[in-house]
Short mmCIF file of C-alpha atoms and ligand atoms in Angstrom, two decimals:
data_model
loop_
_atom_site.label_atom_id
_atom_site.label_comp_id
_atom_site.label_asym_id
_atom_site.label_seq_id
_atom_site.Cartn_x
_atom_site.Cartn_y
_atom_site.Cartn_z
CA MET A 1 9.93 7.00 31.71
CA ASN A 2 11.51 10.12 33.32
CA ASN A 3 10.50 13.11 33.67
CA ASN A 4 6.70 12.21 33.24
CA ALA A 5 5.49 15.21 36.04
CA ALA A 6 6.44 17.88 33.68
CA ILE A 7 5.54 15.51 30.22
CA LEU A 8 2.02 15.20 32.18
CA SER A 9 1.57 19.23 33.35
CA ALA A 10 2.68 20.61 30.13
CA PHE A 11 -0.69 18.78 29.13
CA ASN A 12 -2.12 20.60 32.04
CA LEU A 13 -2.60 17.24 33.67
CA ASP A 14 -1.32 16.05 37.67
CA ALA A 15 1.17 13.53 37.70
CA ASN A 16 -0.04 13.13 41.54
CA GLN A 17 -2.95 12.10 40.34
CA CYS A 18 -2.70 10.08 36.89
CA LEU A 19 -1.91 6.26 36.67
CA ILE A 20 1.07 5.83 33.67
CA GLU A 21 0.86 1.88 32.03
CA LYS A 22 3.64 1.40 29.10
CA THR A 23 2.14 -0.74 26.74
CA SER A 24 3.83 -3.28 24.65
CA THR A 25 2.76 -2.60 21.23
CA GLY A 26 4.38 -0.38 18.80
CA LEU A 27 8.16 -1.09 17.62
CA ILE A 28 8.66 2.40 16.45
CA ASN A 29 7.43 4.37 18.86
CA GLN A 30 6.84 4.55 22.52
CA THR A 31 3.23 4.41 23.97
CA PHE A 32 2.28 4.80 27.68
CA ILE A 33 -1.67 5.12 28.48
CA VAL A 34 -2.31 7.64 31.31
CA SER A 35 -5.35 6.83 33.46
CA ASP A 36 -6.16 10.50 35.37
CA THR A 37 -7.98 9.06 38.58
CA ILE A 38 -10.05 11.81 39.76
CA SER A 39 -12.10 12.98 35.82
CA SER A 40 -11.22 8.92 35.02
CA LYS A 41 -10.36 9.87 31.59
CA ARG A 42 -7.67 8.04 29.62
CA PHE A 43 -5.01 9.15 27.18
CA ILE A 44 -2.50 7.52 25.10
CA LEU A 45 0.56 9.38 25.52
CA GLN A 46 3.10 8.49 23.04
CA LYS A 47 6.65 10.07 22.26
CA VAL A 48 7.49 9.98 18.71
CA ASN A 49 10.53 8.07 16.77
CA THR A 50 12.07 11.50 15.63
CA SER A 51 15.17 9.12 14.29
CA ILE A 52 12.31 8.02 11.63
CA PHE A 53 9.80 10.10 11.97
CA LYS A 54 12.25 12.81 10.80
CA ASN A 55 9.59 15.85 10.81
CA PRO A 56 6.70 15.17 13.91
CA ILE A 57 5.05 18.53 13.23
CA ALA A 58 4.04 17.57 9.93
CA ILE A 59 2.41 14.41 11.44
CA SER A 60 0.21 16.34 13.93
CA ALA A 61 -0.83 18.92 10.75
CA ASN A 62 -1.69 15.87 8.88
CA ILE A 63 -3.94 14.12 11.04
CA LYS A 64 -5.43 18.01 12.29
CA LEU A 65 -5.70 18.04 7.77
CA ALA A 66 -7.55 14.66 7.76
CA SER A 67 -9.65 15.00 10.78
CA ALA A 68 -10.75 18.35 9.18
CA CYS A 69 -11.59 17.09 5.17
CA ILE A 70 -13.31 13.67 7.05
CA LEU A 71 -15.44 15.78 9.39
CA ALA A 72 -16.77 17.64 6.38
CA VAL A 73 -17.92 14.33 4.63
CA ASP A 74 -18.91 12.47 7.66
CA GLU A 75 -19.29 14.62 11.25
CA ASP A 76 -19.46 11.59 13.30
CA TYR A 77 -16.67 9.66 12.20
CA PRO A 78 -14.05 9.24 15.22
CA VAL A 79 -10.89 11.00 13.82
CA ILE A 80 -7.78 11.00 15.98
CA LYS A 81 -8.19 14.22 18.94
CA THR A 82 -4.77 15.08 19.93
CA ASN A 83 -4.88 17.08 22.92
CA GLN A 84 -2.60 20.81 22.76
CA THR A 85 0.22 21.57 25.93
CA ILE A 86 -0.62 24.39 27.85
CA LYS A 87 1.51 26.30 25.13
CA ASP A 88 -0.92 25.43 22.10
CA GLU A 89 1.86 23.40 20.80
CA ASP A 90 1.02 20.05 19.22
CA TYR A 91 3.91 18.70 21.33
CA PHE A 92 5.53 19.11 23.93
CA ILE A 93 9.61 19.18 23.92
CA ASP A 94 11.22 17.59 26.49
CA ASP A 95 14.67 18.47 28.01
CA GLN A 96 16.27 15.70 25.77
CA ASN A 97 14.03 17.13 22.92
CA CYS A 98 12.13 14.43 22.57
CA TYR A 99 8.50 15.18 21.16
CA TRP A 100 5.59 13.79 23.31
CA ARG A 101 1.73 13.50 22.31
CA LEU A 102 -1.21 12.97 24.00
CA ILE A 103 -4.03 11.31 22.14
CA ASP A 104 -7.80 10.76 23.78
CA PHE A 105 -8.38 7.21 24.27
CA ILE A 106 -10.96 5.66 22.50
CA GLU A 107 -12.76 4.13 25.36
CA ASN A 108 -15.02 0.60 24.89
CA THR A 109 -12.59 -0.38 22.37
CA THR A 110 -10.21 -3.35 21.83
CA THR A 111 -7.47 -4.84 19.33
CA ILE A 112 -7.29 -7.53 17.68
CA ASP A 113 -3.05 -8.55 16.89
CA SER A 114 -3.84 -11.55 14.46
CA ILE A 115 -7.11 -12.19 12.41
CA SER A 116 -9.03 -15.19 12.54
CA THR A 117 -11.91 -14.83 10.64
CA VAL A 118 -12.29 -14.10 7.07
CA ASP A 119 -15.43 -11.32 8.05
CA GLN A 120 -12.36 -9.49 10.29
CA ALA A 121 -10.75 -9.51 7.44
CA TYR A 122 -13.45 -7.73 4.94
CA GLN A 123 -14.07 -5.28 8.04
CA THR A 124 -10.75 -4.29 8.26
CA ALA A 125 -10.07 -4.32 4.34
CA TYR A 126 -14.28 -2.27 4.95
CA SER A 127 -12.60 0.44 7.12
CA PHE A 128 -9.37 0.81 5.73
CA GLY A 129 -10.69 1.90 1.69
CA LYS A 130 -13.72 3.95 3.76
CA PHE A 131 -10.91 5.75 5.46
CA THR A 132 -8.75 6.45 1.86
CA SER A 133 -12.55 7.29 0.44
CA LEU A 134 -13.77 9.73 2.54
CA LEU A 135 -10.41 11.23 1.47
CA GLN A 136 -10.67 11.80 -2.02
CA ASN A 137 -11.42 15.17 -2.19
CA ALA A 138 -8.37 15.87 0.03
CA ASN A 139 -6.07 18.14 -1.81
CA THR A 140 -2.94 15.39 -1.35
CA GLU A 141 -0.21 17.95 -2.11
CA ASN A 142 -1.30 19.59 1.67
CA PHE A 143 -0.47 16.74 2.98
CA ILE A 144 3.80 16.54 4.19
CA PRO A 145 4.64 12.98 4.05
CA SER A 146 6.03 11.88 7.19
CA ILE A 147 8.53 9.36 5.94
CA PRO A 148 9.53 10.94 2.53
CA ASP A 149 9.70 8.17 -0.12
CA PHE A 150 8.13 5.89 2.22
CA HIS A 151 6.50 2.96 -0.08
CA ASN A 152 9.20 4.26 -3.34
CA LEU A 153 9.60 0.21 -4.50
CA ASP A 154 12.56 1.90 -6.41
CA LEU A 155 13.80 3.55 -3.55
CA ARG A 156 13.86 0.60 -1.27
CA PHE A 157 15.41 -1.36 -4.40
CA GLU A 158 18.14 1.35 -5.06
CA GLU A 159 18.64 1.17 -0.37
CA PHE A 160 18.95 -2.64 -1.27
CA LYS A 161 21.89 -2.24 -3.71
CA THR A 162 23.73 0.66 -1.61
CA ALA A 163 23.60 -1.72 1.03
CA TYR A 164 24.27 -5.35 -0.41
CA ALA A 165 27.70 -3.09 -2.18
CA ASN A 166 28.45 -2.35 1.77
CA THR A 167 28.23 -5.24 3.62
CA ASP A 168 30.30 -7.89 4.47
CA GLU A 169 30.81 -11.39 3.14
CA GLU A 170 29.53 -13.77 5.76
CA ARG A 171 25.84 -11.64 5.99
CA LYS A 172 26.42 -11.52 1.75
CA ALA A 173 26.92 -15.54 1.65
CA LYS A 174 23.78 -15.80 4.17
CA ALA A 175 21.33 -13.98 2.20
CA LYS A 176 22.60 -14.79 -1.22
CA ASP A 177 19.73 -17.27 -1.63
CA TYR A 178 17.38 -14.69 -1.30
CA ILE A 179 18.93 -11.83 -2.83
CA ASP A 180 18.85 -13.81 -5.75
CA TYR A 181 15.39 -14.82 -5.77
CA LEU A 182 14.44 -11.04 -5.17
CA LEU A 183 16.57 -10.02 -7.90
CA SER A 184 14.93 -12.92 -10.44
CA ARG A 185 11.83 -11.19 -9.67
CA ILE A 186 12.55 -7.05 -10.78
CA GLU A 187 9.82 -6.83 -12.59
CA ILE A 188 7.27 -6.06 -9.73
CA VAL A 189 10.36 -3.16 -9.59
CA THR A 190 9.79 -2.05 -13.26
CA ILE A 191 5.84 -2.75 -12.95
CA PHE A 192 5.94 0.19 -9.80
CA LYS A 193 8.09 2.56 -12.22
CA ASN A 194 5.52 1.75 -15.05
CA ILE A 195 3.11 3.11 -12.81
CA GLU A 196 4.69 5.92 -11.53
CA SER A 197 6.48 7.11 -15.08
CA GLU A 198 2.68 6.59 -17.02
CA LYS A 199 0.49 8.29 -14.01
CA LEU A 200 -1.56 5.05 -14.75
CA ILE A 201 -3.21 5.32 -10.72
CA PRO A 202 -3.88 8.05 -8.85
CA LYS A 203 -2.28 9.51 -6.02
CA ARG A 204 -4.56 9.40 -2.76
CA ILE A 205 -4.51 9.43 0.84
CA ILE A 206 -3.64 6.20 2.01
CA HIS A 207 -2.89 5.52 5.85
CA ALA A 208 -0.05 3.11 5.13
CA ASP A 209 0.38 0.80 8.17
CA THR A 210 -2.97 -1.00 7.22
CA LYS A 211 -2.66 -3.99 10.47
CA ILE A 212 -5.66 -5.05 11.52
CA SER A 213 -3.92 -4.03 15.01
CA ASN A 214 -4.51 -0.70 13.83
CA ILE A 215 -8.31 -0.90 13.92
CA LEU A 216 -10.47 -0.34 17.02
CA PHE A 217 -13.39 -2.80 17.33
CA ASP A 218 -16.26 -2.16 19.82
CA ALA A 219 -15.45 -4.43 22.79
CA HIS A 220 -18.63 -5.33 23.09
CA SER A 221 -20.20 -6.35 19.60
CA PHE A 222 -16.60 -6.51 18.04
CA HIS A 223 -17.66 -4.06 15.07
CA PRO A 224 -15.16 -2.01 13.69
CA LYS A 225 -15.10 1.96 15.65
CA ALA A 226 -12.11 3.39 14.44
CA VAL A 227 -9.04 3.57 12.25
CA ILE A 228 -6.32 4.71 14.87
CA ASP A 229 -2.29 6.08 14.14
CA TRP A 230 -2.52 7.67 11.34
CA ASP A 231 1.04 8.75 11.63
CA THR A 232 1.62 7.43 8.33
CA ILE A 233 -1.20 9.32 6.53
CA MET A 234 0.53 10.43 3.26
CA PRO A 235 -0.35 10.78 -0.53
CA GLY A 236 0.37 7.33 -1.91
CA TYR A 237 -1.03 4.62 -4.08
CA PHE A 238 -3.65 2.56 -3.28
CA ILE A 239 -1.77 -0.56 -3.83
CA SER A 240 0.14 -0.08 -0.64
CA ASP A 241 -2.53 0.21 1.38
CA LEU A 242 -4.61 -2.83 -0.03
CA GLY A 243 -1.22 -4.69 -0.41
CA ASP A 244 0.25 -4.22 3.03
CA MET A 245 -3.85 -5.76 4.03
CA ILE A 246 -3.23 -8.75 1.65
CA ARG A 247 0.74 -8.99 3.31
CA THR A 248 -0.65 -9.48 6.72
CA MET A 249 -3.62 -10.85 6.45
CA VAL A 250 -3.58 -13.32 3.57
CA CYS A 251 -1.66 -15.88 5.59
CA GLU A 252 -2.50 -17.28 9.53
CA THR A 253 1.26 -16.46 10.28
CA GLY A 254 3.24 -13.57 11.18
CA GLU A 255 6.58 -11.93 9.31
CA ASN A 256 8.20 -13.59 12.14
CA GLU A 257 7.63 -16.93 11.41
CA THR A 258 10.30 -19.05 11.05
CA ASN A 259 8.87 -22.58 10.24
CA LEU A 260 8.52 -21.52 6.36
CA ASP A 261 5.85 -24.43 6.04
CA ASN A 262 2.98 -22.81 8.06
CA ILE A 263 2.64 -19.74 5.21
CA VAL A 264 0.05 -20.80 3.74
CA PHE A 265 -2.37 -18.58 1.20
CA ARG A 266 -5.81 -18.27 2.39
CA LYS A 267 -7.96 -17.99 -0.91
CA ASP A 268 -11.31 -16.35 1.47
CA TYR A 269 -9.60 -14.81 3.72
CA TYR A 270 -7.93 -13.10 -0.03
CA GLU A 271 -11.35 -13.00 -1.34
CA ALA A 272 -12.58 -10.99 1.86
CA ILE A 273 -9.61 -8.29 1.46
CA ILE A 274 -10.39 -7.58 -2.06
CA SER A 275 -14.13 -7.27 -1.67
CA GLY A 276 -13.87 -5.41 1.97
CA TYR A 277 -11.76 -2.44 -0.07
CA LYS A 278 -13.80 -2.38 -3.24
CA ASP A 279 -17.10 -2.23 -1.42
CA ALA A 280 -15.38 0.96 0.72
CA ILE A 281 -14.10 2.73 -2.34
CA GLN A 282 -14.35 3.31 -5.72
CA LEU A 283 -11.45 2.40 -7.97
CA THR A 284 -10.60 3.30 -11.35
CA GLU A 285 -10.07 0.73 -14.02
CA ASN A 286 -6.40 1.03 -13.73
CA GLU A 287 -6.77 0.61 -9.95
CA LEU A 288 -9.16 -2.50 -11.08
CA ASN A 289 -6.16 -4.31 -13.24
CA LEU A 290 -3.65 -3.44 -10.26
CA LEU A 291 -5.75 -5.66 -6.90
CA SER A 292 -3.61 -8.80 -7.96
CA TYR A 293 -0.63 -6.83 -7.49
CA ALA A 294 -0.96 -5.16 -4.80
CA GLY A 295 -0.01 -8.19 -2.28
CA LYS A 296 2.97 -8.75 -4.42
CA PHE A 297 4.39 -5.47 -4.34
CA MET A 298 3.84 -4.83 -0.62
CA THR A 299 5.40 -7.63 0.14
CA TYR A 300 8.30 -7.68 -2.26
CA MET A 301 8.78 -4.37 -0.58
CA GLN A 302 8.95 -6.25 2.74
CA ALA A 303 11.13 -8.55 1.79
CA LEU A 304 13.37 -5.76 0.15
CA ARG A 305 13.83 -3.87 3.73
CA PHE A 306 14.10 -6.92 5.79
CA LEU A 307 17.25 -7.73 3.78
CA THR A 308 18.48 -4.91 3.27
CA ASP A 309 18.36 -3.90 7.19
CA TYR A 310 19.92 -7.44 7.60
CA LEU A 311 22.70 -6.11 5.11
CA ASN A 312 22.88 -3.03 7.40
CA HIS A 313 23.12 -4.38 10.06
CA ASP A 314 20.33 -4.46 11.89
CA VAL A 315 19.90 -0.31 12.38
CA TYR A 316 16.14 -0.07 11.26
CA TYR A 317 14.21 -2.65 12.94
CA ASN A 318 13.83 -4.36 16.41
CA ILE A 319 15.37 -7.67 16.55
CA THR A 320 15.49 -10.16 19.14
CA TYR A 321 18.05 -12.28 17.83
CA PRO A 322 20.94 -11.53 15.78
CA GLU A 323 19.60 -13.29 11.69
CA GLN A 324 15.85 -12.67 12.78
CA ASN A 325 15.81 -9.68 9.95
CA LEU A 326 17.23 -12.26 7.93
CA ASP A 327 14.45 -15.00 9.11
CA ARG A 328 11.55 -12.42 8.13
CA ALA A 329 13.18 -12.10 5.08
CA LYS A 330 13.35 -15.41 4.26
CA ASN A 331 9.41 -15.17 5.30
CA GLN A 332 8.11 -12.89 3.48
CA CYS A 333 9.93 -14.17 0.14
CA ARG A 334 7.90 -17.63 0.67
CA LEU A 335 5.09 -15.21 1.32
CA LEU A 336 5.48 -13.28 -2.25
CA GLN A 337 6.42 -17.35 -4.11
CA VAL A 338 2.63 -18.05 -2.23
CA LEU A 339 1.54 -14.99 -3.50
CA GLU A 340 2.72 -15.52 -7.10
CA GLU A 341 1.04 -18.92 -7.40
CA ASN A 342 -2.31 -18.74 -5.96
CA ILE A 343 -2.62 -14.93 -7.35
C1 GN1 B 401 7.25 -1.17 11.25
O1 GN1 B 401 5.89 -1.19 13.68
P1 GN1 B 401 5.17 -0.98 12.80
O2 GN1 B 401 4.76 -2.31 12.38
O3 GN1 B 401 4.24 -0.03 12.78
C2 GN1 B 401 7.60 -0.53 9.55
C3 GN1 B 401 6.11 -0.79 8.15
C4 GN1 B 401 7.11 -2.47 8.17
C5 GN1 B 401 6.42 -3.00 9.27
C6 GN1 B 401 6.77 -4.37 9.50
C7 GN1 B 401 7.46 3.70 9.54
O4 GN1 B 401 5.57 -0.86 10.93
O5 GN1 B 401 6.39 -0.16 7.50
O6 GN1 B 401 5.67 -2.42 7.27
O7 GN1 B 401 6.94 -2.59 10.27
N1 GN1 B 401 6.86 0.76 9.64
C8 GN1 B 401 7.76 2.32 9.35
O8 GN1 B 401 6.44 -5.31 10.51
O9 GN1 B 401 8.43 2.26 9.07
MG1 MG B 402 2.72 2.29 12.75
#
């Protein structure tokens, strides 16, 4: 991190008395832990990736709005506490036009990268369900989507078609089986379009990044303590949040697994996710009818997004080897098949 003294002093911290440590988590933003050695206070310092979050001001506005709405219902809820700069701004903008923000570190907590018990699945689903449920009286129109059309499957499908039309023959040939498979499951897009056009289910405030590492667990009791990473909170459908938990938790291995035989459905985890979510939030009848669609919807969309990025020559997701996005797409196509066989 360059110019760190300027960044820290913008938040009224003295670089000479702070330790800065980069964390490895997060593919999108760059994150550091700042420890003030005099006050012993710790913070999360983040450089927001403005090529993805084009409107960082929307993020901070949404976080403030959500915090106020949640605290009005539950004054003890651990909301995200962001620090203003000495100019009373949400971000420090450095001389390279990078946006930096400083968030209070929540002490005595730990994160889990991959889920290993059914109870964790239940607790995670309950926590994200509760988050949306606490926001149910919020006026969704006051929230600005930090990534417009983030989970708009119809648009993701159009982006995929554009990528296909513009890619080279080699990538097209390598991706062919997976393109064909996704085209054969186009019904998943049709169902989404119908949800939209018929307004079948309510727009709620969703979290939109419901992976287990976005829950802070108490370091001693291992009970969930806080939901973090509120960057993508936005109006959306419950199928996004529930679906992404199913996508990331029903199978023991994640989206980078290349041995497709390891993609196995864990029924007990699936059931725990559904019960945890349902116990936390009152769903409408139409929403209940879409419980089994949620996981397929998100897995289909993620397969499409990885394949699109592969066809686009890897401009969005970080990769560590040349065909990783194709491998991720294969993984998600297999997961989709497994979900369709089991749900
Ligand atoms: C990105 O980097 P991470 O894990 O927070 C992506 C999600 C995808 C996920 C797939 C802003 O999230 O939508 O589901 O990768 N976030 C953004 O691993 O695009
Ligand atoms: Mg995130």
